[in-house]
Structures are given as structure tokens and as C-alpha cells.
Coordinates of C-alpha atoms and ligand atoms in Angstrom, one line a residue:
M1 CA 159.7 50.1 151.7
T2 CA 161.8 47.9 149.8
D3 CA 161.0 47.8 146.3
S4 CA 158.3 44.9 144.7
L5 CA 159.8 41.9 142.6
D6 CA 157.8 43.4 139.5
S7 CA 159.6 47.0 140.1
L8 CA 162.9 45.4 140.6
R9 CA 162.9 43.6 137.1
D10 CA 161.8 46.8 135.3
Q11 CA 165.2 48.5 137.0
I12 CA 166.5 44.8 135.6
D13 CA 165.1 45.2 131.9
A14 CA 165.7 49.5 131.9
L15 CA 169.4 48.5 132.9
D16 CA 169.3 45.4 130.4
Q17 CA 168.6 47.5 127.5
Q18 CA 170.7 50.0 128.2
L19 CA 174.1 47.9 128.2
Q20 CA 172.5 46.3 125.0
T21 CA 173.0 50.0 123.6
L22 CA 176.4 50.6 125.3
L23 CA 178.0 46.9 124.3
N24 CA 176.3 47.6 120.0
R25 CA 177.9 51.3 120.2
R26 CA 181.3 49.7 120.9
A27 CA 181.0 47.1 118.6
E28 CA 180.5 49.9 115.7
L29 CA 183.5 51.7 117.6
A30 CA 185.4 48.3 117.2
H31 CA 184.1 48.5 113.5
A32 CA 186.0 51.6 113.1
V33 CA 189.2 50.8 114.5
A34 CA 189.4 48.2 111.8
D35 CA 189.0 50.7 108.7
V36 CA 191.6 52.8 110.7
K37 CA 194.4 49.6 110.6
R38 CA 192.9 49.1 107.3
R39 CA 193.4 52.5 106.1
E40 CA 197.1 52.8 108.4
D41 CA 198.7 49.5 106.9
S42 CA 198.7 47.0 103.6
N43 CA 198.5 44.3 106.6
P44 CA 196.7 45.1 109.1
V45 CA 197.3 43.8 112.7
F46 CA 193.5 43.2 114.2
Y47 CA 194.2 42.2 117.8
R48 CA 196.6 43.9 120.4
P49 CA 197.6 42.8 122.8
E50 CA 198.9 45.3 124.9
R51 CA 195.9 47.4 124.1
E52 CA 193.4 44.2 125.5
A53 CA 196.1 44.0 128.5
Q54 CA 195.5 47.3 129.8
V55 CA 191.8 47.1 129.7
L56 CA 191.4 44.2 130.8
Q57 CA 194.3 45.6 133.5
R58 CA 192.0 48.7 134.1
I59 CA 188.7 47.3 134.8
K60 CA 190.1 45.1 136.9
E61 CA 191.4 47.8 139.3
R62 CA 188.2 50.6 139.3
N63 CA 186.4 47.6 139.5
Q64 CA 183.3 48.0 143.0
G65 CA 181.8 45.2 143.1
P66 CA 179.7 43.7 143.9
I67 CA 181.0 41.2 141.1
D68 CA 183.8 40.3 141.6
G69 CA 187.0 41.9 139.5
E70 CA 188.2 39.2 138.0
A71 CA 184.9 37.6 136.9
M72 CA 184.1 41.4 135.3
A73 CA 187.2 41.2 133.2
R74 CA 185.9 37.7 132.0
L75 CA 183.1 39.5 130.8
F76 CA 184.9 42.2 129.1
R77 CA 187.3 39.7 127.8
E78 CA 184.0 38.2 126.3
V79 CA 182.6 42.2 125.2
M80 CA 186.5 42.5 123.7
S81 CA 186.8 38.6 121.8
I82 CA 183.5 39.8 120.0
C83 CA 184.7 43.5 118.9
L84 CA 187.6 41.4 117.6
A85 CA 186.5 38.8 115.5
L86 CA 183.7 42.1 114.2
E87 CA 187.3 43.8 112.8
Q88 CA 188.6 40.0 112.0
P89 CA 188.1 36.8 112.7
M90 CA 190.4 34.8 114.2
R91 CA 191.7 31.7 113.7
V92 CA 193.8 30.4 117.1
A93 CA 195.5 27.0 117.2
F94 CA 195.9 24.7 120.4
L95 CA 198.4 21.8 121.3
G96 CA 194.7 19.6 120.9
P97 CA 192.9 17.3 121.1
E98 CA 189.1 19.1 121.8
G99 CA 189.5 19.4 125.7
T100 CA 192.9 19.7 126.7
F101 CA 193.6 22.2 128.9
T102 CA 195.6 24.8 126.2
Q103 CA 192.6 24.5 124.6
Q104 CA 191.3 26.1 128.1
A105 CA 194.1 28.3 128.5
A106 CA 193.7 29.6 124.3
L107 CA 190.0 30.3 124.8
K108 CA 190.9 31.6 128.3
H109 CA 192.7 34.5 126.9
F110 CA 190.9 35.1 123.5
G111 CA 187.4 34.7 124.6
H112 CA 184.9 32.0 122.7
A113 CA 184.5 34.4 119.1
V114 CA 187.7 32.8 118.2
E115 CA 188.3 29.4 115.8
S116 CA 190.2 27.1 117.8
V117 CA 191.6 24.5 115.6
P118 CA 192.8 21.8 117.8
L119 CA 196.4 20.3 116.2
G120 CA 198.6 16.5 117.4
A121 CA 201.6 18.2 118.5
I122 CA 203.4 21.5 119.5
D123 CA 205.5 21.9 116.5
E124 CA 202.4 21.2 114.5
V125 CA 201.0 24.6 116.4
F126 CA 204.2 26.4 115.6
R127 CA 204.1 25.1 111.4
E128 CA 200.2 26.1 111.6
V129 CA 201.1 29.8 112.7
E130 CA 204.1 30.0 110.5
A131 CA 202.3 28.6 107.5
G132 CA 198.9 31.4 107.9
A133 CA 196.6 29.3 108.5
A134 CA 196.0 30.2 112.0
H135 CA 196.4 33.9 113.2
Y136 CA 197.8 33.3 117.0
G137 CA 198.7 29.6 118.3
V138 CA 198.9 28.6 122.3
V139 CA 201.5 26.4 123.7
P140 CA 202.4 24.6 127.3
V141 CA 205.5 26.5 128.3
E142 CA 206.0 25.3 132.2
N143 CA 204.6 23.5 134.8
S144 CA 204.5 25.1 138.8
T145 CA 205.2 20.7 139.5
E146 CA 206.5 19.5 136.5
G147 CA 209.3 21.9 135.4
M148 CA 209.2 23.4 131.7
V149 CA 207.8 21.7 128.6
S150 CA 211.1 20.9 126.7
H151 CA 209.2 20.5 123.5
T152 CA 208.3 24.3 123.4
L153 CA 212.1 25.7 124.0
D154 CA 213.2 23.2 121.8
T155 CA 211.0 24.4 119.2
F156 CA 211.3 28.1 119.7
M157 CA 215.2 27.5 118.1
S158 CA 214.0 26.5 114.8
S159 CA 211.1 29.0 114.8
S160 CA 211.0 32.5 113.6
L161 CA 207.9 33.4 115.7
K162 CA 207.1 35.5 118.7
I163 CA 205.2 35.1 121.8
C164 CA 202.6 37.4 121.8
G165 CA 200.9 37.1 125.1
E166 CA 201.3 34.6 128.4
V167 CA 198.5 32.8 129.9
E168 CA 198.5 31.0 133.9
L169 CA 195.4 28.1 134.7
R170 CA 195.4 26.6 137.1
I171 CA 195.6 23.2 136.6
H172 CA 192.6 20.3 138.4
H173 CA 193.1 17.0 137.4
H174 CA 190.1 14.3 138.0
L175 CA 189.8 10.7 138.0
L176 CA 187.4 10.1 135.5
A177 CA 185.2 7.0 134.5
G178 CA 183.7 6.1 131.4
P179 CA 179.7 4.7 130.4
H180 CA 181.0 1.2 129.9
T181 CA 183.6 1.6 133.5
R182 CA 183.5 -1.7 135.2
R183 CA 184.9 0.2 138.7
D184 CA 186.2 -3.4 140.5
K185 CA 187.7 -4.5 137.2
V186 CA 189.8 -1.3 136.0
T187 CA 193.5 -2.2 135.8
R188 CA 194.5 0.7 133.7
V189 CA 194.6 4.6 133.8
Y190 CA 195.3 6.9 130.8
S191 CA 196.4 10.4 130.9
H192 CA 200.0 12.6 129.7
Q193 CA 203.0 12.0 131.5
Q194 CA 203.2 15.3 133.4
T195 CA 199.6 14.6 134.3
L196 CA 200.6 11.0 136.3
A197 CA 203.5 13.1 137.0
Q198 CA 201.9 15.7 138.8
C199 CA 199.5 12.8 140.2
R200 CA 202.0 10.8 141.5
Q201 CA 201.1 10.5 145.5
W202 CA 197.4 10.4 145.1
L203 CA 197.9 7.0 142.6
D204 CA 200.1 5.3 144.9
A205 CA 197.5 6.1 148.2
H206 CA 194.7 5.2 145.7
L207 CA 195.8 3.5 143.1
P208 CA 198.7 1.2 143.9
T209 CA 198.1 -1.5 141.8
V210 CA 196.7 0.0 138.9
E211 CA 199.1 0.3 135.9
R212 CA 199.8 3.7 134.5
I213 CA 199.5 4.7 131.1
P214 CA 201.2 7.7 128.8
V215 CA 199.4 9.0 126.2
S216 CA 200.0 11.9 124.0
S217 CA 197.2 14.8 126.1
N218 CA 195.1 14.3 129.1
A219 CA 191.8 14.4 126.6
E220 CA 193.4 12.2 124.5
A221 CA 192.9 10.0 127.9
A222 CA 189.9 11.1 128.2
R223 CA 188.3 10.2 124.7
R224 CA 189.5 6.7 125.1
L225 CA 187.5 5.6 128.4
R226 CA 184.4 6.0 125.2
D227 CA 184.9 2.7 124.0
E228 CA 187.5 0.7 127.4
W229 CA 185.4 -1.3 130.0
N230 CA 188.6 -1.5 132.4
A231 CA 190.0 1.7 132.3
L232 CA 190.1 5.0 133.9
A233 CA 191.7 8.9 133.1
I234 CA 192.7 11.6 134.9
A235 CA 191.7 15.2 132.5
G236 CA 190.1 19.0 133.2
D237 CA 186.7 19.8 133.6
M238 CA 186.8 20.3 129.5
A239 CA 187.3 17.2 128.4
A240 CA 185.2 15.3 130.9
E241 CA 182.2 17.6 130.3
L242 CA 183.5 17.1 126.1
Y243 CA 183.5 13.4 126.2
G244 CA 181.0 13.1 128.8
L245 CA 182.5 11.1 132.0
E246 CA 181.9 10.4 134.9
R247 CA 184.2 12.5 137.5
V248 CA 185.2 9.4 140.1
Q249 CA 187.5 12.0 142.7
S250 CA 188.1 16.1 141.6
N251 CA 191.3 17.8 142.4
I252 CA 193.4 14.6 142.8
E253 CA 196.4 17.3 142.2
D254 CA 199.5 16.5 144.5
R255 CA 199.9 20.1 144.9
P256 CA 196.6 22.2 145.1
D257 CA 198.6 25.5 143.6
N258 CA 199.1 23.5 140.7
T259 CA 199.1 25.8 137.7
T260 CA 200.0 25.3 133.7
R261 CA 202.1 28.6 132.3
F262 CA 201.3 28.6 128.6
L263 CA 202.4 30.9 125.8
V264 CA 200.5 32.9 122.9
I265 CA 202.4 32.6 119.6
G266 CA 202.1 34.8 116.4
R267 CA 204.0 36.4 113.8
Q268 CA 204.0 40.1 115.2
D269 CA 205.7 42.7 117.2
T270 CA 204.2 43.7 120.8
P271 CA 204.5 47.2 121.6
P272 CA 205.1 48.6 125.4
S273 CA 201.8 47.6 127.6
G274 CA 203.5 49.2 131.1
R275 CA 203.1 45.3 132.4
D276 CA 205.2 43.3 130.3
K277 CA 207.9 40.9 130.5
T278 CA 210.6 39.3 127.6
S279 CA 211.6 35.9 127.0
M280 CA 214.9 35.2 124.9
L281 CA 217.6 32.7 124.0
V282 CA 221.2 33.3 125.1
T283 CA 224.2 31.6 123.3
G284 CA 227.8 31.8 124.2
K285 CA 231.3 30.2 124.0
N286 CA 231.4 27.5 126.6
R287 CA 234.2 28.8 129.7
P288 CA 234.0 29.3 133.2
G289 CA 231.3 32.0 134.3
L290 CA 229.5 32.5 131.1
L291 CA 226.6 32.1 133.1
S292 CA 227.3 34.0 136.0
D293 CA 228.7 36.9 133.8
M294 CA 225.1 36.7 131.4
L295 CA 223.3 37.0 134.3
L296 CA 225.2 40.1 136.2
P297 CA 223.6 42.6 133.9
F298 CA 220.3 42.6 134.7
R299 CA 221.7 42.2 138.3
E300 CA 223.2 45.5 138.0
Q301 CA 220.2 47.1 136.4
G302 CA 217.4 45.8 139.1
I303 CA 215.8 43.5 135.8
N304 CA 214.2 40.4 137.7
L305 CA 214.5 37.6 136.2
T306 CA 211.7 35.4 136.5
R307 CA 212.6 32.1 134.5
L308 CA 216.3 30.3 133.6
E309 CA 216.5 27.0 131.5
S310 CA 218.9 25.7 129.3
R311 CA 218.3 23.8 126.6
P312 CA 221.4 21.8 124.6
S313 CA 221.5 23.7 121.8
R314 CA 222.1 20.5 119.6
T315 CA 225.1 22.4 117.7
A316 CA 227.6 20.4 119.7
N317 CA 227.8 18.0 122.5
W318 CA 227.6 20.3 125.7
S319 CA 226.8 22.8 124.2
Y320 CA 223.5 24.9 125.7
V321 CA 221.4 27.3 125.0
F322 CA 219.4 29.6 127.5
F323 CA 216.3 30.7 128.2
I324 CA 215.5 34.0 129.7
D325 CA 212.6 35.7 131.1
C326 CA 212.7 39.0 132.5
E327 CA 210.2 41.5 133.8
G328 CA 209.9 44.4 131.0
H329 CA 209.7 45.1 127.9
K330 CA 212.8 45.2 125.4
E331 CA 212.0 48.6 124.6
D332 CA 212.9 49.8 128.3
P333 CA 216.3 51.6 128.5
L334 CA 217.2 49.2 131.0
L335 CA 216.5 46.4 129.1
K336 CA 217.9 47.4 126.0
N337 CA 221.1 48.6 128.3
V338 CA 221.0 44.7 130.0
L339 CA 220.7 43.7 125.6
E340 CA 223.9 45.5 124.8
R341 CA 225.9 45.0 127.2
L342 CA 225.4 41.3 126.7
E343 CA 225.6 41.3 123.1
G344 CA 229.1 43.1 124.2
D345 CA 230.2 40.7 125.9
G346 CA 229.7 38.5 122.5
N347 CA 226.7 36.0 123.3
T348 CA 224.0 35.8 120.7
I349 CA 220.9 37.0 121.7
R350 CA 217.2 36.2 120.1
I351 CA 213.9 37.7 121.5
L352 CA 211.5 35.9 121.7
G353 CA 209.1 39.0 122.5
S354 CA 207.5 41.3 124.7
Y355 CA 204.8 41.0 126.0
P356 CA 201.8 41.5 128.5
K357 CA 201.7 39.5 132.1
A358 CA 199.0 37.9 132.0
V359 CA 195.6 39.4 133.4
L360 CA 193.1 37.0 133.5
Ligands
ISJ401 C1 188.9 48.2 119.2 C2 190.6 47.4 119.1 O1 191.3 46.3 118.5 C3 190.6 45.3 119.4 C4 189.7 45.0 120.5 C5 190.1 45.3 121.4 C6 189.1 45.5 122.6 O2 187.6 45.8 121.8 O3 188.6 47.0 123.2 C7 191.0 46.0 121.5 C8 192.4 45.6 120.9 C9 192.0 45.0 119.9 O4 192.2 43.6 120.1 C10 191.9 48.3 119.1 O5 192.9 48.4 118.4 O6 191.5 49.8 119.9

């Protein structure tokens, strides 16, 4: 005979009570961990990305369902966010304003118990963290359709901050209308330059005569609709919700797998987690074969490169800096060997950070 509704609810109530007890016990242990960190270090680092990545990865691997592994990991992400906030309230700066995909990425990575602080430009996020006004920052670094965010790469060249983590976010762009929008009188559409580019084909097909106006961010595009009657905006879910906008058309991005990668920046080195990446800046004397010689040690040690970008070094014309991302941690013997080889060949290397691969 199947259980009655009341009997099932009684079982749920009993489990909720156990879960509540266990979660509070977990929080007590987080408090105790914070005490250990304070005893061991006069300037303790409470946020441990390598540990959080291990916890979340283990949650996904051992999950038996019916709750989906990704959903279960997101649940524990919020539990850890609350536990970390009990150790130390966190301020996380991000490329604003409120409602940007970067804020969405910051909350996805740190959970909702952090204080998220919007800033107007990528270099302002770096400065906020360098000044100690925020513990960490989150900035966009590349998009699967439009490539790298050069301002982020260029800012690393003049910053001492480290990369402590990465976040990958599937990007869905929606065409939005404001409370005063006259659909038959639309003459312009606002969005960030990268977003306009990521929706180019859709706009060519559906709004070919509407003027495309780039603004500082998608959230800024959404904000403008509050006061304008002849405009539309392209932004994501958070911006639409934050500014109370109506979806005219969902998911208008040209590529359905459109993904943006974000970096978490901070002032700490991150120990190995077991599933890491390393980002570095490499410069060498310009000569034939410079780049191929730089890449050969990675190949010989069987280390996979995940990104390679060049940017003007700004020290001399036609002199370039290479941004290289590879799998592994800078403490791994094979990667240490590669770094020694590169330096031995006369290159200058600056490790931007070794950090856990994105788990969520
Ligand atoms: C509890 C700790 O502190 C923080 C909270 C964690 C958690 O809730 O699991 C994990 C790592 C830290 O960011 C710890 O360092 O183990």
C-alpha cells in the first residue's frame, strides 16, 4: 500500500529537521576552521578555492539522484557561501552595473551570501581588489563567439593580482522592451558591443533598419529602457528582472553554445586542487621561431594548452606579450620543467595564477 500524503509529509518533516541540524553543525565546524586559520596566520585567508572546488567536484561525482548533480552542487555552493560568510563576510567586485552577466558569474562562483559590488570598468575592479576594498573581483576574459576581452588581458600587464578561479557562463541574450516602449516606433536597440556582435545575424534578419547603439554593458542597456519609448535592449535574465523589462524575444544569440569565461582575481596564491589550470604572461626577444620555441616544451611534456593570445606589449612597436593558459598547476613537476625551459631560453614569465578548473 502506498504512503498517505500526511505520512509522506511527516517523513519530509523528519528529514528537514535532520538536515537543519546537520547544516548548523556544518556551520559550527566552519566557525572552528576559521579559528584555526586565525591561529595559524596573522593575516588569514578564509576563502580556499582549491578546497571548495574539491568539495563541489566530489558532490557531483558521488551524486546518485534523483536531484541532478549540477543542481546538487549549486545547492552545496550556497551552503558553502553561507559557511564562508560566517568565517568572514566577503566583498566581491564585478564589472557592473547591477544585472550584468559578470554579476551572474560572481554569484554563481561565490554563492549569494557575498556582498557583490558593481564597478564601471574592468580596471576599476582590479583597483578595488588591489586597494583591499574588495576581497576578490570577477571580470570577463573571453567569449566563445567573439574571442578575448582585451581590456582584461591588458589590465593584467599592469596589475600584481593573481587569478584564483574561473567561471563559465552560458550566455542567453533576450530582446527586451521597457514599460513605455512603442513597438511600432522602435528606432534603436541598445546593448554592449560584444552582445550586438553575438546577435548580429538575428538583428540583420529581424531588425535590419533599427540603429544598433553600443553602451558600456548589457545592464546599462536595460537601465536606459526605463525612460525611453522608441528603444529596445538586448540583455540577460538578471538585467531583465532587475529593471522590470518584458521579453520580446528570448535567446537571440547567433550561436546556441555561446559561453563567456570569467576570471576570479585576488591577492592570494592557490594551492593545487587536483584539477587545475595555469595562466601566464610570456615575453621573449622578437625573432623567427620565437613562438614555436615557446610552445615546444609544452608539447614535449604533454601539457595541453587551452588558450593562446598575443597582445601588444606597449613597450615597443611590434613587440608582443603572449597570454598562455595550460592545464596543470605551477607546482606540478612537468609544468615546473616547462617553465624552467622557457626561462632558460631567455623568455620572461609571469604566472598570473594556478587555479581550479570551473566546476559549476
Ligand atoms: C570550511 C572552510 O572554509 C571555507 C568554506 C568551505 C566550505 O564551506 O566547505 C570550504 C573552503 C573555504 O572557502 C575550509 O577552508 O575548509
